[in-house]
CSV table of C-alpha atoms in Angstrom, one decimal:
chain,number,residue,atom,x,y,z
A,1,UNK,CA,-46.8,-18.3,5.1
A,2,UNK,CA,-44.7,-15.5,5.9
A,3,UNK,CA,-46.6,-12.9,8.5
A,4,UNK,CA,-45.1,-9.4,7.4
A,5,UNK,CA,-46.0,-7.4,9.8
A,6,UNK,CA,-44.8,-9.8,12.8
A,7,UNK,CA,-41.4,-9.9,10.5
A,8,UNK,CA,-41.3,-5.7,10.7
A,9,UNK,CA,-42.1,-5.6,13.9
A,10,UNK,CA,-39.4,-8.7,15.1
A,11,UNK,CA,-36.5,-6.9,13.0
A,12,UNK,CA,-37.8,-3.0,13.4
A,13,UNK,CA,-38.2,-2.2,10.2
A,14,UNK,CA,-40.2,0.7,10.1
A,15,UNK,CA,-39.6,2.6,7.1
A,16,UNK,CA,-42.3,2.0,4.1
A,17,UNK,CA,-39.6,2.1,1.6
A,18,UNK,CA,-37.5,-1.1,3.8
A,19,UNK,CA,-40.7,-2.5,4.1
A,20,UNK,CA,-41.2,-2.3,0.3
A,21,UNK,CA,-38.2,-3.7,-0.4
A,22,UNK,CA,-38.2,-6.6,2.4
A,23,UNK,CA,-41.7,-7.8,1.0
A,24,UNK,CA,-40.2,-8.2,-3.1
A,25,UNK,CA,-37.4,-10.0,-2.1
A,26,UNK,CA,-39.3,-12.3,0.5
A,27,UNK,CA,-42.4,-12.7,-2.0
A,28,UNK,CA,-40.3,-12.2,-5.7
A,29,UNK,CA,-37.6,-13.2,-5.1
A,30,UNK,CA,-37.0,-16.0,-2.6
A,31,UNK,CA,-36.3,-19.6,-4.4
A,32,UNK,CA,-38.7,-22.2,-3.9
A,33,UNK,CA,-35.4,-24.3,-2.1
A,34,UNK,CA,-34.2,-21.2,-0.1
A,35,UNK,CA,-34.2,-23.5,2.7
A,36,UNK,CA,-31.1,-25.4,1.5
A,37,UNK,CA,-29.8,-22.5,0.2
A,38,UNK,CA,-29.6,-20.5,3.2
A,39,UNK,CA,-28.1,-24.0,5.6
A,40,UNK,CA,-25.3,-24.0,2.9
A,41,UNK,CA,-24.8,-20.1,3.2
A,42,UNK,CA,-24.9,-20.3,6.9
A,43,UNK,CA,-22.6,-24.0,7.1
A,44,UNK,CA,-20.4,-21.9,5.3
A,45,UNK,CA,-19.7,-19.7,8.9
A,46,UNK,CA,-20.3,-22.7,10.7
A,47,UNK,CA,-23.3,-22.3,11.8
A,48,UNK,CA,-25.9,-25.3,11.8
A,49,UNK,CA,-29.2,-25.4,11.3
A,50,UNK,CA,-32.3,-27.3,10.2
A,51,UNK,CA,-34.5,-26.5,7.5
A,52,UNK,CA,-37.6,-25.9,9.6
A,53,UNK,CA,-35.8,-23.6,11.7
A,54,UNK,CA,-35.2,-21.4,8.5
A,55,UNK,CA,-39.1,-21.6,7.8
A,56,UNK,CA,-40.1,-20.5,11.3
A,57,UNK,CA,-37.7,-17.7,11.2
A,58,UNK,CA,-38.6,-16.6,8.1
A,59,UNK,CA,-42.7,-16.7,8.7
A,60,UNK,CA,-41.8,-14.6,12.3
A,61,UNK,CA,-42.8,-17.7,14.3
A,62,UNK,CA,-38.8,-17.2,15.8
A,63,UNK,CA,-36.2,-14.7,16.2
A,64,UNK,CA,-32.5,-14.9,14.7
A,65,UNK,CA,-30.8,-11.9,12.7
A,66,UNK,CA,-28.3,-14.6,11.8
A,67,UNK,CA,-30.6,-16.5,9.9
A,68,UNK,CA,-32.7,-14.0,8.6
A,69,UNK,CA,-30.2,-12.0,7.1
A,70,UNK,CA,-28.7,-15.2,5.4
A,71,UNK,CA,-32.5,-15.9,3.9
A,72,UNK,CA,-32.6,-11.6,2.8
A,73,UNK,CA,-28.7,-12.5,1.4
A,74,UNK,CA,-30.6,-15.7,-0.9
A,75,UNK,CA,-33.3,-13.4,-2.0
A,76,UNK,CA,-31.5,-10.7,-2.9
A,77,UNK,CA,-28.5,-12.8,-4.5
A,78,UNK,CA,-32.0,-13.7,-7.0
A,79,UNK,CA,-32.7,-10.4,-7.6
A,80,UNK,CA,-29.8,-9.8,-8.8
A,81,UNK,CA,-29.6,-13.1,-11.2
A,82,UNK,CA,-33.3,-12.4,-12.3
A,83,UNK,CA,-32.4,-8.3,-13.1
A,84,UNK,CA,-29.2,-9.3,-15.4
A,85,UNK,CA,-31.7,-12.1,-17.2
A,86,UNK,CA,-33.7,-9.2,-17.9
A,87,UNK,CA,-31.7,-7.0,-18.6
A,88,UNK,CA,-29.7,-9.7,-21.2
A,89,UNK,CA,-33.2,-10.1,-22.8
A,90,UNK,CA,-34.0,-6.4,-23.4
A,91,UNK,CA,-30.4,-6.4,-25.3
A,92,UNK,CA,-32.3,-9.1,-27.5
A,93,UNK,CA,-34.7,-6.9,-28.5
């Protein structure tokens, strides 16, 4: 369970519009297998990490901006894929 206000608090994100915007992709838009999504992204800079430690960054129970940007990179990177499907089915129409 991610604890939003421990993550805007961690990270210092204090806007209500970054807040907005940090809850969709973490509740929208995060893959249910973000976890080896986001070891892949990271192995990619070589940077190792375990699947748990990507949970207990992203629920606030740790701290790294490495990691968290990397899950915020996965979300948004489905965003993006879920606004062109839409977008491809409103052409349908």
């Amino acid at each position: 369970m991610t604890n939003l206000n421990k993550l805007y608090t961690l990270y210092d994100v204090q806007l209500h519009k970054e807040q907005q915007v940090l809850k969709d992709l973490l509740e929208n838009h995060l893959p249910k297998e973000y976890t080896s999504k986001v070891i892949r992204k990271l192995a990619n800079d070589n940077i190792v990490v375990d699947s748990q430690t990507v949970r207990n960054i992203k629920s606030g129970i740790s701290k790294n901006i490495l990691i968290f940007n990397a899950i915020i990179e996965v979300a948004k990177a489905y965003k993006d894929i879920s606004n062109r499907l839409k977008k491809n089915l409103q052409k349908q129409t």
